[in-house]
Coordinates of C-alpha atoms and ligand atoms in Angstrom, one line a residue:
M127 CA 116.4 161.4 214.4
T128 CA 116.6 157.9 212.9
R129 CA 119.1 157.3 210.2
P130 CA 117.9 154.3 208.3
D131 CA 119.8 152.5 205.5
L132 CA 117.5 149.8 204.1
H133 CA 119.6 148.7 201.1
T134 CA 123.1 147.3 201.6
H135 CA 125.3 144.4 200.4
T136 CA 127.8 142.2 202.3
A137 CA 130.4 139.8 201.1
A138 CA 127.7 137.1 201.0
S139 CA 126.9 138.7 197.6
D140 CA 128.9 141.4 195.9
G141 CA 129.6 143.6 198.8
M142 CA 133.2 144.0 200.2
L143 CA 132.5 143.7 204.0
P144 CA 131.6 140.6 206.0
P145 CA 128.2 141.1 207.6
M146 CA 129.4 142.1 211.1
A147 CA 132.0 144.5 209.7
L148 CA 129.2 146.1 207.6
V149 CA 127.0 146.5 210.7
N150 CA 129.8 148.1 212.6
A151 CA 130.7 150.4 209.7
A152 CA 127.1 151.4 209.4
A153 CA 126.9 152.2 213.1
D154 CA 130.1 154.2 212.9
A155 CA 128.6 156.2 210.0
G156 CA 125.6 157.1 212.2
V157 CA 123.1 154.7 210.8
T158 CA 120.6 153.7 213.5
V159 CA 118.7 150.9 211.6
L160 CA 120.2 148.8 208.9
A161 CA 118.8 146.3 206.4
I162 CA 121.0 143.8 204.6
T163 CA 119.7 143.1 201.1
D164 CA 122.2 140.8 199.4
H165 CA 121.6 139.7 195.8
D166 CA 119.7 136.3 195.9
T167 CA 120.8 135.2 199.4
L168 CA 119.9 135.6 203.1
D169 CA 123.2 134.0 204.2
G170 CA 124.9 137.3 205.2
V171 CA 122.1 138.5 207.5
D172 CA 121.5 134.9 208.7
S173 CA 125.1 134.7 209.9
L174 CA 124.3 137.5 212.4
R175 CA 121.5 135.6 214.1
G176 CA 122.1 135.2 217.8
Q177 CA 124.9 137.8 217.8
S178 CA 124.4 141.1 219.4
T179 CA 124.7 144.0 217.0
P180 CA 125.3 147.7 217.8
I181 CA 122.2 148.7 215.7
P182 CA 119.1 146.7 214.7
V183 CA 119.4 144.8 211.5
L184 CA 116.5 143.9 209.3
T185 CA 116.5 140.9 207.0
G186 CA 116.2 141.6 203.3
V187 CA 117.1 140.4 199.9
E188 CA 117.4 141.9 196.4
L189 CA 116.1 139.9 193.4
S190 CA 117.1 140.8 189.8
L191 CA 114.1 140.3 187.6
R192 CA 113.9 139.6 183.9
D193 CA 111.1 141.9 182.7
M194 CA 113.4 144.9 182.0
H195 CA 116.9 146.3 182.5
S196 CA 117.9 147.0 186.1
L197 CA 114.5 145.8 187.5
H198 CA 115.3 144.8 191.0
L199 CA 112.9 143.9 193.8
L200 CA 113.8 144.2 197.5
G201 CA 112.0 142.0 200.0
Y202 CA 112.0 142.5 203.8
G203 CA 110.7 139.9 206.2
R204 CA 111.0 138.2 209.6
T205 CA 109.8 134.8 208.7
E206 CA 111.5 131.4 208.2
A207 CA 110.6 131.8 204.5
V208 CA 111.2 128.1 203.7
E209 CA 110.0 128.3 200.1
L210 CA 111.8 131.6 199.4
R211 CA 115.1 130.2 200.8
A212 CA 114.8 127.1 198.5
K213 CA 114.2 129.4 195.5
L214 CA 117.2 131.6 196.5
H215 CA 119.4 128.6 196.8
D216 CA 118.3 127.6 193.3
L217 CA 119.1 131.1 192.0
A218 CA 122.5 131.1 193.7
E219 CA 123.4 127.8 192.0
K220 CA 122.3 129.2 188.6
R221 CA 124.5 132.3 189.2
K222 CA 127.5 129.8 189.2
T223 CA 126.4 128.5 185.8
R224 CA 126.1 132.0 184.5
A225 CA 129.5 133.0 185.9
A226 CA 131.0 130.0 184.0
Q227 CA 129.2 131.2 180.8
M228 CA 130.6 134.7 181.2
A229 CA 134.1 133.3 181.9
D230 CA 133.8 131.3 178.6
R231 CA 132.9 134.5 176.8
L232 CA 135.9 136.2 178.3
T233 CA 138.2 133.3 177.3
A234 CA 136.9 133.6 173.7
L235 CA 137.7 137.3 173.9
G236 CA 141.2 136.6 174.9
M237 CA 140.8 137.4 178.6
P238 CA 140.7 134.1 180.5
I239 CA 140.0 134.3 184.3
D240 CA 140.5 131.6 186.8
L241 CA 136.9 130.8 187.7
P242 CA 137.5 128.0 190.1
S243 CA 139.7 130.1 192.3
L244 CA 137.3 133.1 192.0
L245 CA 134.4 130.8 193.1
R246 CA 136.5 129.6 196.1
E247 CA 137.2 133.2 197.2
T248 CA 133.6 134.2 196.8
S249 CA 131.8 133.6 200.1
G250 CA 128.3 133.9 198.7
T251 CA 126.3 134.5 195.5
V252 CA 128.6 135.2 192.6
G253 CA 127.9 138.2 190.3
R254 CA 129.4 140.4 187.7
P255 CA 131.4 142.5 190.3
H256 CA 133.4 139.4 191.2
I257 CA 134.2 138.8 187.6
A258 CA 135.0 142.5 187.1
R259 CA 137.4 142.5 190.1
A260 CA 139.1 139.4 188.7
M261 CA 139.6 141.2 185.4
V262 CA 141.2 144.1 187.2
R263 CA 143.5 141.7 189.0
A264 CA 144.5 140.1 185.7
G265 CA 145.3 143.5 184.3
Y266 CA 142.7 143.3 181.5
V267 CA 141.0 146.5 182.7
E268 CA 142.0 149.4 184.9
S269 CA 138.9 149.4 187.0
V270 CA 135.6 147.7 187.8
G271 CA 133.8 150.5 186.0
E272 CA 135.8 149.9 182.9
A273 CA 135.1 146.1 183.0
F274 CA 131.3 147.0 183.1
D275 CA 131.6 149.7 180.4
R276 CA 133.5 147.6 177.9
W277 CA 132.7 143.9 178.7
L278 CA 130.1 143.1 181.4
G279 CA 127.4 145.7 181.0
E280 CA 124.0 144.5 179.7
D281 CA 124.7 145.1 176.1
K282 CA 128.4 144.2 176.2
P283 CA 130.1 141.2 174.7
A284 CA 130.7 139.1 177.9
Y285 CA 127.3 139.7 179.4
V286 CA 125.0 136.7 180.1
A287 CA 121.6 137.5 181.6
G288 CA 121.3 134.3 183.5
E289 CA 118.1 132.9 185.1
R290 CA 115.9 135.5 186.8
L291 CA 112.3 135.5 188.1
S292 CA 109.7 137.8 186.5
M293 CA 107.9 140.4 188.5
A294 CA 104.7 138.3 188.3
E295 CA 106.6 135.4 189.9
A296 CA 108.6 137.3 192.4
L297 CA 105.8 139.4 194.0
P298 CA 103.6 136.4 195.1
L299 CA 106.7 134.5 196.1
L300 CA 107.8 137.2 198.5
R301 CA 104.3 137.8 199.8
R302 CA 103.6 134.1 200.4
N303 CA 106.8 133.9 202.4
G304 CA 106.0 136.9 204.5
F305 CA 108.4 139.3 202.8
V306 CA 107.3 142.8 201.9
P307 CA 108.1 143.5 198.2
V308 CA 109.6 146.9 197.5
L309 CA 110.7 148.2 194.0
A310 CA 114.4 149.0 194.2
H311 CA 116.0 152.1 192.7
P312 CA 113.2 153.1 190.2
A313 CA 115.4 155.8 188.6
L314 CA 117.6 153.0 187.2
L315 CA 114.7 151.8 185.1
N316 CA 115.2 155.0 183.0
K317 CA 111.4 155.5 182.4
D318 CA 109.7 158.8 182.2
E319 CA 107.5 159.7 185.2
Q320 CA 104.2 158.7 183.6
T321 CA 105.5 155.3 182.4
L322 CA 106.9 154.6 185.8
L323 CA 103.6 155.5 187.6
T324 CA 101.7 153.2 185.2
L325 CA 104.1 150.4 185.9
L326 CA 103.8 151.0 189.7
S327 CA 100.0 150.7 189.5
A328 CA 100.2 147.5 187.6
W329 CA 102.8 146.0 190.0
Q330 CA 100.8 147.2 193.0
K331 CA 97.8 145.1 191.7
Q332 CA 100.1 142.1 191.6
G333 CA 101.3 142.6 195.2
L334 CA 104.0 145.3 195.2
M335 CA 103.9 147.1 198.6
G336 CA 106.5 149.8 198.4
V337 CA 109.0 151.9 196.4
E338 CA 112.6 152.7 197.3
V339 CA 112.2 156.4 196.6
Y340 CA 115.4 157.4 198.5
H341 CA 118.2 155.8 196.5
P342 CA 121.2 157.7 195.3
S343 CA 120.3 157.2 191.7
R344 CA 117.3 159.4 192.2
K345 CA 119.1 162.3 193.7
G346 CA 119.7 164.3 190.5
Q347 CA 116.0 164.2 189.6
G348 CA 114.8 165.1 193.1
Y349 CA 112.7 162.9 195.4
A350 CA 109.6 165.0 196.1
A351 CA 107.4 164.1 193.2
L352 CA 108.0 160.3 193.4
D353 CA 107.6 160.4 197.2
A354 CA 104.2 162.1 196.8
A355 CA 103.1 159.8 194.0
T356 CA 104.1 156.7 196.0
R357 CA 102.2 157.8 199.1
R358 CA 99.2 158.8 197.1
R359 CA 99.0 155.2 195.9
G360 CA 99.2 153.8 199.4
L361 CA 102.6 152.3 198.8
L362 CA 105.3 152.3 201.4
V363 CA 108.3 154.7 200.9
T364 CA 111.7 153.3 201.7
G365 CA 115.3 154.4 201.2
G366 CA 118.9 153.1 201.2
S367 CA 122.4 153.7 200.0
D368 CA 123.0 150.4 198.0
F369 CA 126.4 150.4 199.7
H370 CA 128.7 147.7 198.4
G371 CA 132.0 148.9 199.9
E372 CA 134.2 151.9 200.4
G373 CA 135.4 153.5 197.2
D374 CA 133.1 151.8 194.7
A375 CA 130.5 153.6 192.5
H376 CA 127.5 152.9 194.9
G377 CA 126.3 155.1 197.8
R378 CA 127.9 155.6 201.1
L379 CA 126.4 154.2 204.2
G380 CA 123.4 156.2 205.4
C381 CA 123.8 158.6 202.5
T382 CA 120.0 159.0 201.6
A383 CA 118.8 159.5 205.2
D384 CA 119.1 163.3 205.3
D385 CA 117.1 163.7 202.1
W386 CA 114.2 161.6 203.5
P387 CA 112.0 163.8 205.6
R388 CA 109.5 161.2 206.9
R389 CA 112.0 158.4 207.4
E390 CA 111.0 157.8 211.0
E391 CA 107.4 157.0 210.3
D392 CA 108.2 155.2 207.0
V393 CA 110.5 152.8 208.8
R394 CA 107.9 152.1 211.4
T395 CA 105.3 151.5 208.7
L396 CA 107.6 149.1 206.9
M397 CA 108.3 147.2 210.2
D398 CA 104.5 147.0 210.8
A399 CA 104.0 145.6 207.4
M400 CA 106.7 143.0 208.0
D401 CA 105.0 142.1 211.3
S402 CA 101.6 141.8 209.7
L403 CA 102.9 139.6 206.8
S404 CA 104.6 137.3 209.3
R405 CA 101.3 136.5 211.1
Ligands
AMP762 P1 124.7 140.8 188.6 O1 123.7 140.7 189.7 O2 125.7 139.7 188.6 O3 124.1 141.0 187.3 O4 125.6 142.1 188.9 C1 124.9 143.3 189.2 C2 125.7 144.1 190.1 O5 126.8 144.7 189.4 C3 125.0 145.3 190.7 O6 124.3 145.0 191.9 C4 126.2 146.2 191.0 O7 126.7 145.9 192.3 C5 127.2 145.9 190.0 N1 127.2 146.9 188.9 C6 126.3 147.0 187.9 N2 126.7 147.9 187.0 C7 127.9 148.4 187.4 C8 128.8 149.4 186.9 N3 128.6 150.0 185.8 N4 129.9 149.6 187.6 C9 130.2 148.9 188.8 N5 129.3 148.0 189.3 C10 128.2 147.7 188.6
FE763 FE1 125.4 144.6 193.6
FE764 FE1 120.0 146.7 192.5
ZN765 ZN1 121.6 146.6 195.6

């Protein structure tokens, strides 16, 4: 049976592994089809072009949106996506400005970090995890988790939101560029079921095509109700681990596959949707 993992990060954003190392680790973990979905960049998955990989790799991206906390949109596509790439480049540049603003906050809080060297060591889009790791190295906190809990979380003193698209901008951007938009980790929105379903209907009218039902954040609540509600609306069901690296707080490679009964047909439906948007 297929073991898909449709949500992973490489060192091109805030993951730990370079792209090919990630693909090999996924294959070793029994994953049979992988999507790379770095934050605001296609550079990681692009670097695999023309190389042979042990398992098929789908091109994806994860956009952070400004409408609400933890609202992230995944996009999957097989097009050149010229306009999307230009927008991602712009967002990646703005992430540098935001990292500088967060570094300024940390300096004011008595915790200076060496941002230029951090940016040199970061191979792709810079994010809070890079800053958190620098804080651990400097001895300001014991762990990345503590850095987020005390300083970098969304309501904490060193947090800067940065430039983000809205859902109303991101959905047509992805669709115009042949990318299938899928709501990432809906459980992290912290909405009750009825509110979530109302949001899904509104976003579907704006172009949303799927929901990442099988994400580790949903496991405690159970998947069945959201799976059924998603299908009932004619939205695609997807799943992935959100793997960032061994030993961090996100999922392990392939960890949601076993809980996802119709994964085989769902992956085929997603790939069909990618094909049909690319025509
Ligand atoms: P950013 O895109 O720069 O706002 O950073 C968001 C990323 O930080 C997420 O994709 C996660 O990888 C990571 N993250 C968010 N919250 C936490 C947390 N509490 N502990 C560890 N990593 C986190
Ligand atoms: Fe991340
Ligand atoms: Fe996310
Ligand atoms: Zn992610």
